[in-house]
PDB file of N, CA and C in Angstrom:
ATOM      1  N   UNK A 437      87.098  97.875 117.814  1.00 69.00           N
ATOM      2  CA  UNK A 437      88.298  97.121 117.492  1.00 69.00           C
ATOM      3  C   UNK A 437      88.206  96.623 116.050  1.00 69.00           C
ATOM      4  N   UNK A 438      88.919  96.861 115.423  1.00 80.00           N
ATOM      5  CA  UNK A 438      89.096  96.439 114.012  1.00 80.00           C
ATOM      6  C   UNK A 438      89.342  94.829 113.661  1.00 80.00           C
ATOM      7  N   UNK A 439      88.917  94.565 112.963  1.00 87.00           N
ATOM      8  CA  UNK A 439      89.386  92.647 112.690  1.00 87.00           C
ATOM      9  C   UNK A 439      90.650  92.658 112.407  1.00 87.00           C
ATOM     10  N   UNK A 440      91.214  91.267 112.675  1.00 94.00           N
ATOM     11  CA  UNK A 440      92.994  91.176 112.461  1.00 94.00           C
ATOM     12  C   UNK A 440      92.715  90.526 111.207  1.00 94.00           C
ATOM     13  N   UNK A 441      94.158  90.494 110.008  1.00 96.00           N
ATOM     14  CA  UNK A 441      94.186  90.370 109.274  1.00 96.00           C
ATOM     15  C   UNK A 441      93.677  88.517 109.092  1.00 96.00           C
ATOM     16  N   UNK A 442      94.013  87.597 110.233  1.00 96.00           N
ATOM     17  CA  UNK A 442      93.646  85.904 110.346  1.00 96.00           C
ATOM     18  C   UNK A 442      92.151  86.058 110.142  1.00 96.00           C
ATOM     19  N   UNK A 443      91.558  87.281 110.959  1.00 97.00           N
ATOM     20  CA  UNK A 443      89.619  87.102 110.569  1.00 97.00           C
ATOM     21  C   UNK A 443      89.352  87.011 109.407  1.00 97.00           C
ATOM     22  N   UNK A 444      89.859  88.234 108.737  1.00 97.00           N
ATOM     23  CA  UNK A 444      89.548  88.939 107.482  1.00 97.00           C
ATOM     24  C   UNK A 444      89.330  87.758 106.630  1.00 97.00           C
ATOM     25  N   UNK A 445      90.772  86.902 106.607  1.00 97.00           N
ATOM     26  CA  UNK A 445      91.036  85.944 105.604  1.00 97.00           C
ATOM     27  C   UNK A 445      90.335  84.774 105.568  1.00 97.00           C
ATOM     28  N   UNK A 446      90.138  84.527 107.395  1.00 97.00           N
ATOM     29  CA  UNK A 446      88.953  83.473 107.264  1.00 97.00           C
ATOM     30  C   UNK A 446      87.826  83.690 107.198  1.00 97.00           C
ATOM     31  N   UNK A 447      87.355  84.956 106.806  1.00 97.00           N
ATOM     32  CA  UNK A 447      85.822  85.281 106.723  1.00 97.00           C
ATOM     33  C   UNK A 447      85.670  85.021 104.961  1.00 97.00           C
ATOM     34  N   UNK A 448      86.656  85.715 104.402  1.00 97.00           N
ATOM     35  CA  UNK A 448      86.810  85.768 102.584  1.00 97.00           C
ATOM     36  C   UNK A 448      87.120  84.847 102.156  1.00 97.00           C
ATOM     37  N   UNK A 449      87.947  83.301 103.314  1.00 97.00           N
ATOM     38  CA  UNK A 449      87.443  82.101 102.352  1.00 97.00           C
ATOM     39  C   UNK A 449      86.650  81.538 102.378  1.00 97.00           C
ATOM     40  N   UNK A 450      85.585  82.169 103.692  1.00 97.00           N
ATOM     41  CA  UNK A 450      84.144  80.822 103.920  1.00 97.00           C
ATOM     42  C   UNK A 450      83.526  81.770 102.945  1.00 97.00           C
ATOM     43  N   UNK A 451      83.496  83.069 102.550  1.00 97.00           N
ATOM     44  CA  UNK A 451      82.464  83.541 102.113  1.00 97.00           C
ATOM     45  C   UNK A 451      82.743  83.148 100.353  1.00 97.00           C
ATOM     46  N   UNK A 452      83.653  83.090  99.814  1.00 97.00           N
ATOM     47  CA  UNK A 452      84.334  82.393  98.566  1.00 97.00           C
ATOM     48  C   UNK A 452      83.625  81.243  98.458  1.00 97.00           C
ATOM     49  N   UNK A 453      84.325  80.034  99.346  1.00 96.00           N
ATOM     50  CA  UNK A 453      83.541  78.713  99.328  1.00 96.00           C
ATOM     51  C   UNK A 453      82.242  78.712  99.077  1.00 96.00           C
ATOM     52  N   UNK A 454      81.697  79.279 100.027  1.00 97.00           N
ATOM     53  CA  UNK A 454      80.136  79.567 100.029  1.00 97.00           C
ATOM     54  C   UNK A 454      79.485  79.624  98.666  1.00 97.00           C
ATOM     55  N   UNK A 455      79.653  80.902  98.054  1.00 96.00           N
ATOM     56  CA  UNK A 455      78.947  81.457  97.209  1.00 96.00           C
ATOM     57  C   UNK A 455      80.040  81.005  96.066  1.00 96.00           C
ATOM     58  N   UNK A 456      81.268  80.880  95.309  1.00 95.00           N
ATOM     59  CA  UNK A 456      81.151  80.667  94.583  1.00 95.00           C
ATOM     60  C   UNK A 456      81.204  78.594  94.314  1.00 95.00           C
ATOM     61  N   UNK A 457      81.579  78.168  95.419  1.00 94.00           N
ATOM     62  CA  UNK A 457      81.979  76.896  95.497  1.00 94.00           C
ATOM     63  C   UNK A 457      82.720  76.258  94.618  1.00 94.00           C
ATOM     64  N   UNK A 458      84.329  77.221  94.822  1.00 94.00           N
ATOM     65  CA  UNK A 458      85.101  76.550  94.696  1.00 94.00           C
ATOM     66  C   UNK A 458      86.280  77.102  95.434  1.00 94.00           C
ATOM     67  N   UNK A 459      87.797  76.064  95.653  1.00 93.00           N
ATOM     68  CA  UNK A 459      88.455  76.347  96.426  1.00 93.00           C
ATOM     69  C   UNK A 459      89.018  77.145  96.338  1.00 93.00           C
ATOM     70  N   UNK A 460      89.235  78.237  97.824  1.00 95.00           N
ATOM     71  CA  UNK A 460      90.233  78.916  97.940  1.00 95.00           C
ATOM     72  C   UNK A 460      91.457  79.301  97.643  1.00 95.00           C
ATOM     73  N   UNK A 461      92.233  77.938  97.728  1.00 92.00           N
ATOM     74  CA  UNK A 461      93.349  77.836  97.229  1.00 92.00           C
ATOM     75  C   UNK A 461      93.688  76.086  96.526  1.00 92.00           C
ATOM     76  N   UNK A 462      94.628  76.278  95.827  1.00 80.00           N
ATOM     77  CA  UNK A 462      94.733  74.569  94.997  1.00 80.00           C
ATOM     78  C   UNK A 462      95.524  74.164  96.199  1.00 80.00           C
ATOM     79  N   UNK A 463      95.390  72.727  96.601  1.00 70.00           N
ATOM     80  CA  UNK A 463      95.936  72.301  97.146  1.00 70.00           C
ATOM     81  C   UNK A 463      97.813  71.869  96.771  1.00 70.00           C
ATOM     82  N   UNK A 464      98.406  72.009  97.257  1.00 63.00           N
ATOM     83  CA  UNK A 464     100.083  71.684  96.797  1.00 63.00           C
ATOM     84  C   UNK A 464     100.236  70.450  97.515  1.00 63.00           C
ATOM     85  N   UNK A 465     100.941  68.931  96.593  1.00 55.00           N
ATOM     86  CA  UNK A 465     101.535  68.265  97.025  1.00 55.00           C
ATOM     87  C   UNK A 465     102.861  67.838  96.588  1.00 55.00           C
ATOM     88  N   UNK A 466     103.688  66.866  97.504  1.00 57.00           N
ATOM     89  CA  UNK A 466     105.096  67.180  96.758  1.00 57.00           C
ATOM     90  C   UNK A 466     105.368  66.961  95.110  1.00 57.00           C
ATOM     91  N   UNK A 467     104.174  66.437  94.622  1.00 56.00           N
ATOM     92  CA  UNK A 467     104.239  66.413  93.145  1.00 56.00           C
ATOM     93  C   UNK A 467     103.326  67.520  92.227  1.00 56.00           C
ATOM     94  N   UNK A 468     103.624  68.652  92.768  1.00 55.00           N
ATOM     95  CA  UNK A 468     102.678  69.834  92.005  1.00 55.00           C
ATOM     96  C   UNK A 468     101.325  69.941  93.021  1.00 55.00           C
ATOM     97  N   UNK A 469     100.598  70.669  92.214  1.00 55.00           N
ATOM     98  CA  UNK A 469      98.974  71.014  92.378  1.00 55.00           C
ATOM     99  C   UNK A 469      98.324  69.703  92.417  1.00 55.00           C
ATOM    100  N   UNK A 470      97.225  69.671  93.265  1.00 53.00           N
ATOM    101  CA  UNK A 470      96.341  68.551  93.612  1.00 53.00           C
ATOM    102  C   UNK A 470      95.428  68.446  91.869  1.00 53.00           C
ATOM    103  N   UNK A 471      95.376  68.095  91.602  1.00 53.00           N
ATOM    104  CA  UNK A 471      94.371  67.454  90.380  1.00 53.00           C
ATOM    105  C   UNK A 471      92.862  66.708  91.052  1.00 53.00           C
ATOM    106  N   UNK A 472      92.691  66.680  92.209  1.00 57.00           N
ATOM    107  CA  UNK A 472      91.790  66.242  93.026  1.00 57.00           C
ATOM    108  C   UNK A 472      90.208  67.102  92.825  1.00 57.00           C
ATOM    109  N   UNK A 473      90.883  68.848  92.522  1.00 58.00           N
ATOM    110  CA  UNK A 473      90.051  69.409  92.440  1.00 58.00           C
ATOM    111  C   UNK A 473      89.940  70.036  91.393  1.00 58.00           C
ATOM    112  N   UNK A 474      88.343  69.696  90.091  1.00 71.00           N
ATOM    113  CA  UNK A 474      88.749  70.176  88.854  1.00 71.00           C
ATOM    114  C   UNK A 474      88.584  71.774  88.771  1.00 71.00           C
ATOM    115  N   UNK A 475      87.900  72.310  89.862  1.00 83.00           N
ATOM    116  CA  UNK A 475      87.321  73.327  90.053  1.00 83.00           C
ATOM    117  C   UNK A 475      89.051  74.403  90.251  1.00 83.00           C
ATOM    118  N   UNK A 476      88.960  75.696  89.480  1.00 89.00           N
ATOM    119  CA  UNK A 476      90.245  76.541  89.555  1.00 89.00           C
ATOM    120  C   UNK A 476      89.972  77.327  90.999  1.00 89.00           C
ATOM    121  N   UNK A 477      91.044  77.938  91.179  1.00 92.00           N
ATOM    122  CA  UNK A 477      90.874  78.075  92.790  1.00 92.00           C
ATOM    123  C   UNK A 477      90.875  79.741  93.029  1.00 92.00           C
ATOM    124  N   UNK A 478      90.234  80.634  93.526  1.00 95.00           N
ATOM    125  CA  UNK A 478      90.452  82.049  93.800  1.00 95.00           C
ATOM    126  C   UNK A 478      91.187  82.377  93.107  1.00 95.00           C
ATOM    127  N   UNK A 479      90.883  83.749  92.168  1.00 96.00           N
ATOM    128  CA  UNK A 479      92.229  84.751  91.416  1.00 96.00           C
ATOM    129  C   UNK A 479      92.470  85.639  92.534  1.00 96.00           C
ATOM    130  N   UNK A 480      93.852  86.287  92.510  1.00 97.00           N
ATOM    131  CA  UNK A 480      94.435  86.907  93.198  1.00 97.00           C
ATOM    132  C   UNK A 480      93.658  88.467  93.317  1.00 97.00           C
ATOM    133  N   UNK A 481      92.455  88.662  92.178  1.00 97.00           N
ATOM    134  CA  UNK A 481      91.061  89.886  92.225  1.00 97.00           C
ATOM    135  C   UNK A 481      90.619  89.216  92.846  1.00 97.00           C
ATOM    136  N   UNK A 482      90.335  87.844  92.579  1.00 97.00           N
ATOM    137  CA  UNK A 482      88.630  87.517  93.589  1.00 97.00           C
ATOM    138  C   UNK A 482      89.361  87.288  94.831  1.00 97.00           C
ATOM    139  N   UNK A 483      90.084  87.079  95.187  1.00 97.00           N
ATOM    140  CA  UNK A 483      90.624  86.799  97.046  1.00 97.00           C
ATOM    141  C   UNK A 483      90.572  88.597  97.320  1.00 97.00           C
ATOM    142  N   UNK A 484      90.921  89.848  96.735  1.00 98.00           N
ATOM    143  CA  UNK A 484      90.865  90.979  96.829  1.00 98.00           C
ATOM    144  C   UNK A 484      89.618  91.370  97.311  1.00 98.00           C
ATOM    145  N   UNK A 485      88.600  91.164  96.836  1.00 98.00           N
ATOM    146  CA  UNK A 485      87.487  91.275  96.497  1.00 98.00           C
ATOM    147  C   UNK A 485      86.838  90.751  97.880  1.00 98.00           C
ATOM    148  N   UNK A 486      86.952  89.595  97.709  1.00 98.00           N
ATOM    149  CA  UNK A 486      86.279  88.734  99.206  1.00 98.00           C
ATOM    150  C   UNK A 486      87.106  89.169 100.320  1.00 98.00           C
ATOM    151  N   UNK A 487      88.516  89.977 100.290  1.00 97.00           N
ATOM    152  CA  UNK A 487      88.882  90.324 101.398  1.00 97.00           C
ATOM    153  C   UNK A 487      88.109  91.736 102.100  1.00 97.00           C
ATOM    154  N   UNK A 488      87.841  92.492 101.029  1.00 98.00           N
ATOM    155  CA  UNK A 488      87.036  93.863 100.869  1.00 98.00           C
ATOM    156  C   UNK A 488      85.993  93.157 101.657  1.00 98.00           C
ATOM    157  N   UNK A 489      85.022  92.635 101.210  1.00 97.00           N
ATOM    158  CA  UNK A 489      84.139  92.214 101.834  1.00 97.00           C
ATOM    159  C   UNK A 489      83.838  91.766 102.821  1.00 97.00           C
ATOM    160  N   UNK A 490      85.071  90.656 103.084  1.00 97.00           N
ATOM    161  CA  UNK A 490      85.060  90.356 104.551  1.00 97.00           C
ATOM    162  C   UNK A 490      85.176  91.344 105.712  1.00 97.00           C
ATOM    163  N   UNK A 491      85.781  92.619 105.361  1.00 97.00           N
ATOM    164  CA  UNK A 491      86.553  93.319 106.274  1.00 97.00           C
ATOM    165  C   UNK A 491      84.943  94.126 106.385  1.00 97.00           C
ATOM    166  N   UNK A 492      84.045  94.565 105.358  1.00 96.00           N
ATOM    167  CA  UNK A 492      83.369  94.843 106.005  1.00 96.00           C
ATOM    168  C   UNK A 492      82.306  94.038 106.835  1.00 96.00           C
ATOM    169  N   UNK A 493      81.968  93.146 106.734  1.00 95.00           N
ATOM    170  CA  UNK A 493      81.113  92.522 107.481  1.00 95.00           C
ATOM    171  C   UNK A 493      81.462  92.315 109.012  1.00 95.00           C
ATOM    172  N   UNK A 494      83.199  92.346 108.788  1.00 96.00           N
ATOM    173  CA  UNK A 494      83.667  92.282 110.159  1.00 96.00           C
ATOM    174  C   UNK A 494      83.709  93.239 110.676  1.00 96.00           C
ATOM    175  N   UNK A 495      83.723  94.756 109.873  1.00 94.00           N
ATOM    176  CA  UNK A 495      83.566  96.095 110.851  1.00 94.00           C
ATOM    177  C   UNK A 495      81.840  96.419 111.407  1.00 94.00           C
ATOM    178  N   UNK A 496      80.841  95.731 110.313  1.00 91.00           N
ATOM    179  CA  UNK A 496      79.559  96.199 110.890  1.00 91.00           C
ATOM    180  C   UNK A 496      79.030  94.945 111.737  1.00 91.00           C
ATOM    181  N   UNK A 497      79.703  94.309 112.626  1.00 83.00           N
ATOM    182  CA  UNK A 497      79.545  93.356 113.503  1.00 83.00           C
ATOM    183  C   UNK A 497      79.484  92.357 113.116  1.00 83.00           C
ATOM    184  N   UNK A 498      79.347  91.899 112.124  1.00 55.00           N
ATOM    185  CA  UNK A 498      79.398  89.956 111.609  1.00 55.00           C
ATOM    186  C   UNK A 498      78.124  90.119 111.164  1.00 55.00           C
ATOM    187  N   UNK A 499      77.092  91.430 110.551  1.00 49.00           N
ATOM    188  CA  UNK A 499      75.664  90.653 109.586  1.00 49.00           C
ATOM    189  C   UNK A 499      76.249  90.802 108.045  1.00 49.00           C
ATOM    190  N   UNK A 500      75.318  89.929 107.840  1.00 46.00           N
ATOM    191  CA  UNK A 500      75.707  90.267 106.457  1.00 46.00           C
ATOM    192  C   UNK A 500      74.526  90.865 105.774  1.00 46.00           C
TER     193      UNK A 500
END
């Protein structure tokens, strides 16, 4: 069985967090982007990237 696309994404943001430690995504509040976090948040390559990755870890059973 193949991973659904909800695994994939939650595997490529713990594995993001993880290793590069910083957020996934900026937080949005009704006044713009959170400023909470100085750290910039996933490029739209590196979420690519960690999705690649995730998908395989999720096809060769969850090792890494």
């Amino acid at each position: 069985m193949s991973p659904t696309d909800t695994d994939v994404e939650k595997t490529a943001r713990q594995l993001f967090e993880e290793e590069a430690g910083r957020p996934w995504e900026v937080a949005c509040g009704p006044r713009g982007p959170s400023s909470a976090s100085p750290l910039p948040a996933a490029t739209e390559a590196e979420k690519e990237s960690y999705r690649q990755r995730a998908r395989e870890n999720l096809d060769a059973g969850g090792s890494r």
